Short mmCIF file of C-alpha atoms in Angstrom, two decimals:
data_model
loop_
_atom_site.label_atom_id
_atom_site.label_comp_id
_atom_site.label_asym_id
_atom_site.label_seq_id
_atom_site.Cartn_x
_atom_site.Cartn_y
_atom_site.Cartn_z
CA MET A 1 -73.49 91.98 -61.97
CA LYS A 2 -71.11 94.52 -60.37
CA LYS A 3 -69.50 91.70 -58.36
CA ILE A 4 -68.90 89.68 -61.52
CA ILE A 5 -67.35 92.67 -63.31
CA SER A 6 -65.17 93.48 -60.29
CA LEU A 7 -64.04 89.87 -60.00
CA SER A 8 -63.28 89.79 -63.73
CA ILE A 9 -61.18 92.96 -63.51
CA LEU A 10 -59.35 91.61 -60.46
CA LEU A 11 -58.60 88.26 -62.14
CA ASN A 12 -57.52 89.92 -65.38
CA GLY A 13 -55.25 92.29 -63.45
CA THR A 14 -53.73 89.34 -61.58
CA PHE A 15 -53.24 87.43 -64.83
CA LEU A 16 -51.60 90.41 -66.50
CA PHE A 17 -49.39 90.94 -63.48
CA ALA A 18 -48.37 87.29 -63.41
CA GLN A 19 -47.27 87.58 -67.04
CA GLU A 20 -45.00 90.56 -66.45
CA LYS A 21 -41.70 90.19 -68.25
CA MET A 22 -38.58 89.75 -66.15
CA VAL A 23 -35.30 91.30 -67.28
CA THR A 24 -31.74 90.49 -66.22
CA HIS A 25 -29.72 93.09 -64.36
CA LYS A 26 -25.97 92.74 -63.86
CA ILE A 27 -24.03 94.42 -61.07
CA ASN A 28 -20.77 93.19 -62.62
CA ASP A 29 -19.50 90.06 -64.40
CA GLU A 30 -20.01 88.00 -61.22
CA ILE A 31 -23.40 89.20 -59.87
CA SER A 32 -26.75 89.16 -61.69
CA TYR A 33 -30.50 88.66 -61.08
CA VAL A 34 -33.85 89.30 -62.75
CA VAL A 35 -36.44 91.94 -61.85
CA PRO A 36 -39.80 92.87 -63.37
CA GLU A 37 -39.35 95.01 -66.47
CA SER A 38 -41.60 97.68 -64.93
CA PHE A 39 -39.23 98.22 -61.97
CA ASN A 40 -37.14 101.36 -62.19
CA LEU A 41 -33.44 101.32 -61.37
CA MET A 42 -32.92 104.12 -58.86
CA SER A 43 -30.31 106.73 -59.61
CA LYS A 44 -27.47 107.29 -57.17
CA GLY A 45 -29.19 110.45 -55.92
CA ASP A 46 -32.49 108.63 -55.35
CA ARG A 47 -30.71 105.82 -53.48
CA ILE A 48 -28.89 108.25 -51.22
CA GLU A 49 -32.07 110.24 -50.55
CA LYS A 50 -34.28 107.25 -49.79
CA TYR A 51 -31.80 104.95 -48.00
CA VAL A 52 -29.59 106.58 -45.43
CA SER A 53 -26.62 104.28 -44.97
CA SER A 54 -22.88 104.43 -44.55
CA ARG A 55 -22.61 102.16 -47.61
CA GLU A 56 -24.31 103.04 -50.85
CA PRO A 57 -26.32 100.07 -52.20
CA LEU A 58 -24.90 98.39 -55.30
CA ALA A 59 -28.35 98.63 -56.93
CA MET A 60 -31.90 99.55 -55.91
CA HIS A 61 -35.03 98.95 -57.96
CA ALA A 62 -38.54 100.18 -57.20
CA SER A 63 -41.98 99.54 -58.60
CA ILE A 64 -43.56 102.42 -60.49
CA ASP A 65 -45.65 103.40 -57.43
CA GLY A 66 -42.60 103.08 -55.15
CA GLU A 67 -44.31 100.56 -52.84
CA ILE A 68 -42.06 97.62 -53.71
CA ASN A 69 -38.27 97.71 -53.47
CA TYR A 70 -35.52 95.31 -54.37
CA GLY A 71 -31.92 96.04 -53.60
CA VAL A 72 -28.45 94.61 -53.54
CA ASN A 73 -26.01 95.77 -50.91
CA TRP A 74 -22.81 94.63 -49.28
CA ASN A 75 -21.31 94.49 -45.83
CA PRO A 76 -17.54 94.70 -45.30
CA MET A 77 -17.58 92.01 -42.58
CA GLN A 78 -15.14 89.27 -43.45
CA TRP A 79 -17.08 86.08 -44.14
CA MET A 80 -15.98 83.28 -46.42
CA ASP A 81 -17.61 80.39 -48.24
CA GLY A 82 -18.53 77.83 -45.62
CA ASP A 83 -19.57 80.50 -43.08
CA GLU A 84 -23.24 80.38 -44.12
CA GLN A 85 -24.49 79.07 -40.75
CA MET A 86 -22.63 81.86 -38.91
CA ILE A 87 -24.00 84.40 -41.39
CA HIS A 88 -27.50 82.98 -40.81
CA ASP A 89 -27.23 83.15 -37.02
CA PHE A 90 -25.72 86.64 -37.05
CA TYR A 91 -28.38 88.12 -39.34
CA LYS A 92 -31.26 86.30 -37.64
CA ALA A 93 -30.26 87.99 -34.39
CA SER A 94 -30.06 91.30 -36.25
CA ILE A 95 -33.54 90.85 -37.78
CA LEU A 96 -35.05 89.93 -34.42
CA SER A 97 -33.52 93.03 -32.81
CA MET A 98 -34.71 95.39 -35.59
CA PHE A 99 -38.41 94.48 -35.40
CA ASP A 100 -40.87 94.41 -32.53
CA GLU A 101 -42.47 91.24 -33.93
CA VAL A 102 -41.18 88.77 -36.54
CA GLU A 103 -43.12 85.92 -38.12
CA PHE A 104 -40.77 83.79 -40.20
CA ILE A 105 -42.24 82.23 -43.33
CA GLN A 106 -38.93 80.51 -44.06
CA GLN A 107 -35.38 80.67 -42.81
CA GLY A 108 -32.31 78.58 -43.29
CA ILE A 109 -29.48 77.83 -45.68
CA LYS A 110 -30.41 77.34 -49.35
CA GLU A 111 -28.39 76.73 -52.46
CA VAL A 112 -29.25 79.04 -55.34
CA ASN A 113 -27.50 78.58 -58.67
CA GLY A 114 -24.59 76.75 -57.05
CA LYS A 115 -24.06 79.27 -54.21
CA LYS A 116 -25.17 78.90 -50.57
CA PHE A 117 -27.27 81.66 -49.04
CA ALA A 118 -28.67 82.40 -45.59
CA VAL A 119 -32.34 83.01 -46.41
CA PHE A 120 -35.04 84.81 -44.42
CA GLU A 121 -38.62 85.41 -45.55
CA PHE A 122 -40.77 87.05 -42.91
CA ILE A 123 -43.41 89.53 -41.83
CA GLY A 124 -41.91 92.16 -39.53
CA VAL A 125 -43.82 94.62 -37.38
CA LEU A 126 -42.41 97.94 -36.19
CA LYS A 127 -44.38 99.70 -33.50
CA SER A 128 -44.14 103.41 -32.92
CA GLU A 129 -45.12 104.16 -29.37
CA ASN A 130 -44.32 107.73 -28.53
CA ALA A 131 -46.12 110.89 -27.47
CA PHE A 132 -47.08 111.70 -31.07
CA SER A 133 -48.07 108.32 -32.47
CA ASN A 134 -49.27 104.84 -31.59
CA LYS A 135 -48.95 103.35 -35.08
CA SER A 136 -47.31 100.23 -36.37
CA SER A 137 -46.11 99.16 -39.79
CA LYS A 138 -46.20 95.59 -41.03
CA ASN A 139 -43.80 94.65 -43.83
CA TYR A 140 -43.04 91.59 -45.95
CA THR A 141 -39.33 90.96 -46.48
CA TYR A 142 -37.45 88.31 -48.41
CA ILE A 143 -33.72 88.66 -47.89
CA GLN A 144 -30.77 86.44 -48.60
CA TYR A 145 -27.11 86.77 -47.68
CA THR A 146 -24.00 85.13 -49.09
CA SER A 147 -20.24 85.49 -48.87
CA TYR A 148 -18.52 87.19 -51.77
CA ASN A 149 -14.80 88.04 -51.88
CA GLU A 150 -14.61 87.78 -48.08
CA GLN A 151 -17.57 90.15 -47.64
CA VAL A 152 -21.33 89.64 -47.40
CA LEU A 153 -23.73 90.40 -50.24
CA LEU A 154 -27.37 90.88 -49.38
CA PHE A 155 -30.34 90.75 -51.73
CA ASN A 156 -33.46 92.31 -50.24
CA PHE A 157 -37.07 92.41 -51.49
CA GLY A 158 -39.57 94.40 -49.44
CA CYS A 159 -43.13 95.70 -49.46
CA LYS A 160 -46.02 96.36 -47.09
CA ALA A 161 -47.48 93.10 -45.76
CA ARG A 162 -50.84 93.94 -47.36
CA LEU A 163 -49.13 93.51 -50.77
CA MET A 164 -47.46 90.20 -49.95
CA ASN A 165 -49.99 87.92 -51.68
CA ARG A 166 -49.52 89.81 -54.91
CA TRP A 167 -45.70 90.02 -54.79
CA GLN A 168 -44.47 86.94 -52.91
CA SER A 169 -44.13 84.76 -56.04
CA VAL A 170 -42.21 87.57 -57.79
CA ALA A 171 -39.89 87.90 -54.79
CA LYS A 172 -39.18 84.17 -54.93
CA GLU A 173 -38.53 84.31 -58.68
CA ILE A 174 -36.09 87.19 -58.22
CA MET A 175 -34.27 85.42 -55.38
CA GLN A 176 -34.04 82.14 -57.30
CA SER A 177 -32.49 84.01 -60.23
CA VAL A 178 -29.56 85.44 -58.23
CA LYS A 179 -26.18 84.37 -59.57
CA VAL A 180 -22.98 85.09 -57.67
CA LYS A 181 -19.62 83.85 -58.96
CA GLU A 182 -16.34 84.43 -57.16
CA LYS A 183 -13.63 86.35 -58.98
#
Protein backbone atom coordinates (compact mmCIF):
# COMPACT_ATOMS: atom_id res chain seq x y z
CA MET A 1 0.00 0.00 0.00
CA LYS A 2 2.86 2.40 0.85
CA LYS A 3 4.35 1.80 -2.61
CA ILE A 4 1.05 2.69 -4.28
CA ILE A 5 0.71 5.88 -2.22
CA SER A 6 4.33 6.85 -2.94
CA LEU A 7 3.87 6.20 -6.66
CA SER A 8 0.65 8.23 -6.64
CA ILE A 9 2.37 11.18 -4.94
CA LEU A 10 5.28 10.97 -7.37
CA LEU A 11 3.00 10.86 -10.43
CA ASN A 12 0.81 13.68 -9.12
CA GLY A 13 3.91 15.79 -8.41
CA THR A 14 5.20 15.11 -11.92
CA PHE A 15 1.82 15.99 -13.43
CA LEU A 16 1.61 19.21 -11.45
CA PHE A 17 5.15 20.09 -12.42
CA ALA A 18 4.46 19.41 -16.08
CA GLN A 19 1.53 21.83 -15.93
CA GLU A 20 3.57 24.71 -14.52
CA LYS A 21 2.75 27.98 -16.23
CA MET A 22 5.43 29.57 -18.38
CA VAL A 23 5.78 33.36 -18.49
CA THR A 24 7.52 35.55 -21.05
CA HIS A 25 10.54 37.58 -20.00
CA LYS A 26 11.96 40.34 -22.19
CA ILE A 27 15.55 41.56 -22.01
CA ASN A 28 14.70 44.34 -24.47
CA ASP A 29 12.54 44.80 -27.58
CA GLU A 30 14.71 42.31 -29.50
CA ILE A 31 15.33 39.48 -26.98
CA SER A 32 12.70 37.39 -25.17
CA TYR A 33 12.05 33.85 -23.85
CA VAL A 34 9.75 31.99 -21.48
CA VAL A 35 10.60 30.58 -18.04
CA PRO A 36 8.53 28.77 -15.42
CA GLU A 37 6.43 31.21 -13.41
CA SER A 38 7.97 29.86 -10.19
CA PHE A 39 11.51 30.89 -11.24
CA ASN A 40 12.80 33.99 -9.50
CA LEU A 41 14.59 36.72 -11.44
CA MET A 42 17.83 37.33 -9.57
CA SER A 43 18.64 40.85 -8.48
CA LYS A 44 21.84 42.49 -9.68
CA GLY A 45 23.40 41.88 -6.25
CA ASP A 46 22.47 38.18 -6.29
CA ARG A 47 23.87 37.78 -9.82
CA ILE A 48 27.16 39.41 -8.87
CA GLU A 49 27.44 37.34 -5.69
CA LYS A 50 26.65 33.99 -7.30
CA TYR A 51 28.33 34.42 -10.71
CA VAL A 52 31.78 35.92 -10.68
CA SER A 53 32.38 37.26 -14.17
CA SER A 54 33.87 40.25 -15.91
CA ARG A 55 30.49 40.72 -17.63
CA GLU A 56 27.29 40.92 -15.65
CA PRO A 57 24.64 38.57 -17.09
CA LEU A 58 21.72 40.25 -18.86
CA ALA A 59 19.32 38.11 -16.77
CA MET A 60 19.51 35.17 -14.37
CA HIS A 61 16.58 33.12 -13.13
CA ALA A 62 16.63 30.43 -10.45
CA SER A 63 14.19 27.86 -9.16
CA ILE A 64 12.84 28.47 -5.67
CA ASP A 65 15.32 25.96 -4.19
CA GLY A 66 18.19 27.47 -6.22
CA GLU A 67 19.09 24.14 -7.85
CA ILE A 68 18.09 25.13 -11.38
CA ASN A 69 19.41 28.20 -13.17
CA TYR A 70 18.67 29.85 -16.48
CA GLY A 71 20.61 32.82 -17.69
CA VAL A 72 21.24 35.09 -20.61
CA ASN A 73 24.67 36.57 -21.11
CA TRP A 74 26.74 38.12 -23.86
CA ASN A 75 30.28 37.97 -25.12
CA PRO A 76 31.90 40.97 -26.84
CA MET A 77 33.60 38.79 -29.48
CA GLN A 78 32.71 40.02 -32.93
CA TRP A 79 30.61 37.37 -34.67
CA MET A 80 28.04 38.01 -37.34
CA ASP A 81 25.07 36.18 -38.83
CA GLY A 82 26.48 33.36 -40.93
CA ASP A 83 29.27 32.61 -38.41
CA GLU A 84 27.24 29.93 -36.61
CA GLN A 85 29.60 27.07 -37.54
CA MET A 86 32.62 29.04 -36.26
CA ILE A 87 30.68 29.90 -33.09
CA HIS A 88 29.82 26.20 -32.70
CA ASP A 89 33.41 25.03 -33.13
CA PHE A 90 34.81 27.73 -30.84
CA TYR A 91 32.38 27.01 -27.99
CA LYS A 92 32.60 23.23 -28.38
CA ALA A 93 36.35 23.50 -27.79
CA SER A 94 35.65 25.74 -24.79
CA ILE A 95 33.13 23.26 -23.31
CA LEU A 96 35.52 20.35 -23.79
CA SER A 97 38.31 22.26 -22.04
CA MET A 98 36.11 23.32 -19.08
CA PHE A 99 34.97 19.81 -18.10
CA ASP A 100 36.88 16.64 -17.31
CA GLU A 101 34.23 14.56 -19.10
CA VAL A 102 31.51 15.62 -21.55
CA GLU A 103 28.69 13.45 -22.89
CA PHE A 104 26.84 15.33 -25.62
CA ILE A 105 23.11 14.68 -25.88
CA GLN A 106 22.89 16.98 -28.88
CA GLN A 107 25.09 19.51 -30.62
CA GLY A 108 24.92 21.37 -33.87
CA ILE A 109 23.32 24.33 -35.60
CA LYS A 110 19.55 24.77 -35.12
CA GLU A 111 17.11 27.39 -36.26
CA VAL A 112 14.89 28.74 -33.49
CA ASN A 113 12.21 31.27 -34.33
CA GLY A 114 13.99 32.31 -37.53
CA LYS A 115 17.46 32.68 -35.94
CA LYS A 116 20.37 30.21 -36.17
CA PHE A 117 21.97 29.02 -32.94
CA ALA A 118 24.94 26.84 -32.05
CA VAL A 119 23.33 24.37 -29.63
CA PHE A 120 24.90 22.10 -27.01
CA GLU A 121 23.03 19.83 -24.62
CA PHE A 122 25.30 17.70 -22.47
CA ILE A 123 26.25 16.12 -19.17
CA GLY A 124 29.53 17.55 -17.90
CA VAL A 125 31.66 16.16 -15.11
CA LEU A 126 34.11 18.23 -13.06
CA LYS A 127 36.52 16.28 -10.91
CA SER A 128 38.19 17.77 -7.88
CA GLU A 129 41.37 15.90 -7.19
CA ASN A 130 43.39 17.71 -4.59
CA ALA A 131 44.76 17.10 -1.11
CA PHE A 132 41.42 18.03 0.50
CA SER A 133 38.89 16.36 -1.78
CA ASN A 134 38.35 13.61 -4.31
CA LYS A 135 34.82 14.60 -5.34
CA SER A 136 33.21 15.18 -8.68
CA SER A 137 30.12 17.05 -9.77
CA LYS A 138 27.93 15.99 -12.67
CA ASN A 139 25.78 18.67 -14.31
CA TYR A 140 23.18 18.86 -17.07
CA THR A 141 23.57 21.87 -19.35
CA TYR A 142 21.57 23.08 -22.32
CA ILE A 143 23.21 26.11 -23.89
CA GLN A 144 22.75 27.91 -27.16
CA TYR A 145 24.73 30.72 -28.76
CA THR A 146 23.85 33.16 -31.53
CA SER A 147 25.22 36.33 -33.07
CA TYR A 148 23.54 39.57 -32.08
CA ASN A 149 24.74 43.04 -33.13
CA GLU A 150 28.20 41.63 -33.91
CA GLN A 151 28.44 39.98 -30.48
CA VAL A 152 27.44 36.57 -29.11
CA LEU A 153 24.39 35.99 -26.95
CA LEU A 154 24.28 32.84 -24.88
CA PHE A 155 21.25 31.24 -23.25
CA ASN A 156 22.18 28.72 -20.57
CA PHE A 157 20.04 26.27 -18.59
CA GLY A 158 21.78 24.22 -15.90
CA CYS A 159 21.12 21.82 -13.04
CA LYS A 160 22.66 18.79 -11.35
CA ALA A 161 22.53 15.73 -13.62
CA ARG A 162 20.35 13.92 -11.08
CA LEU A 163 17.59 16.46 -11.86
CA MET A 164 17.87 16.17 -15.64
CA ASN A 165 14.92 13.81 -16.17
CA ARG A 166 12.63 16.22 -14.37
CA TRP A 167 13.89 19.42 -16.06
CA GLN A 168 15.07 18.45 -19.56
CA SER A 169 11.68 19.04 -21.22
CA VAL A 170 11.43 22.45 -19.51
CA ALA A 171 14.93 23.35 -20.72
CA LYS A 172 13.92 22.46 -24.28
CA GLU A 173 10.72 24.50 -24.01
CA ILE A 174 12.66 27.53 -22.77
CA MET A 175 15.26 27.21 -25.52
CA GLN A 176 12.63 26.80 -28.24
CA SER A 177 10.92 29.98 -27.02
CA VAL A 178 14.00 32.21 -27.44
CA LYS A 179 13.43 35.08 -29.85
CA VAL A 180 16.27 37.30 -31.02
CA LYS A 181 15.69 40.06 -33.57
CA GLU A 182 18.44 42.32 -34.87
CA LYS A 183 18.09 46.05 -34.31
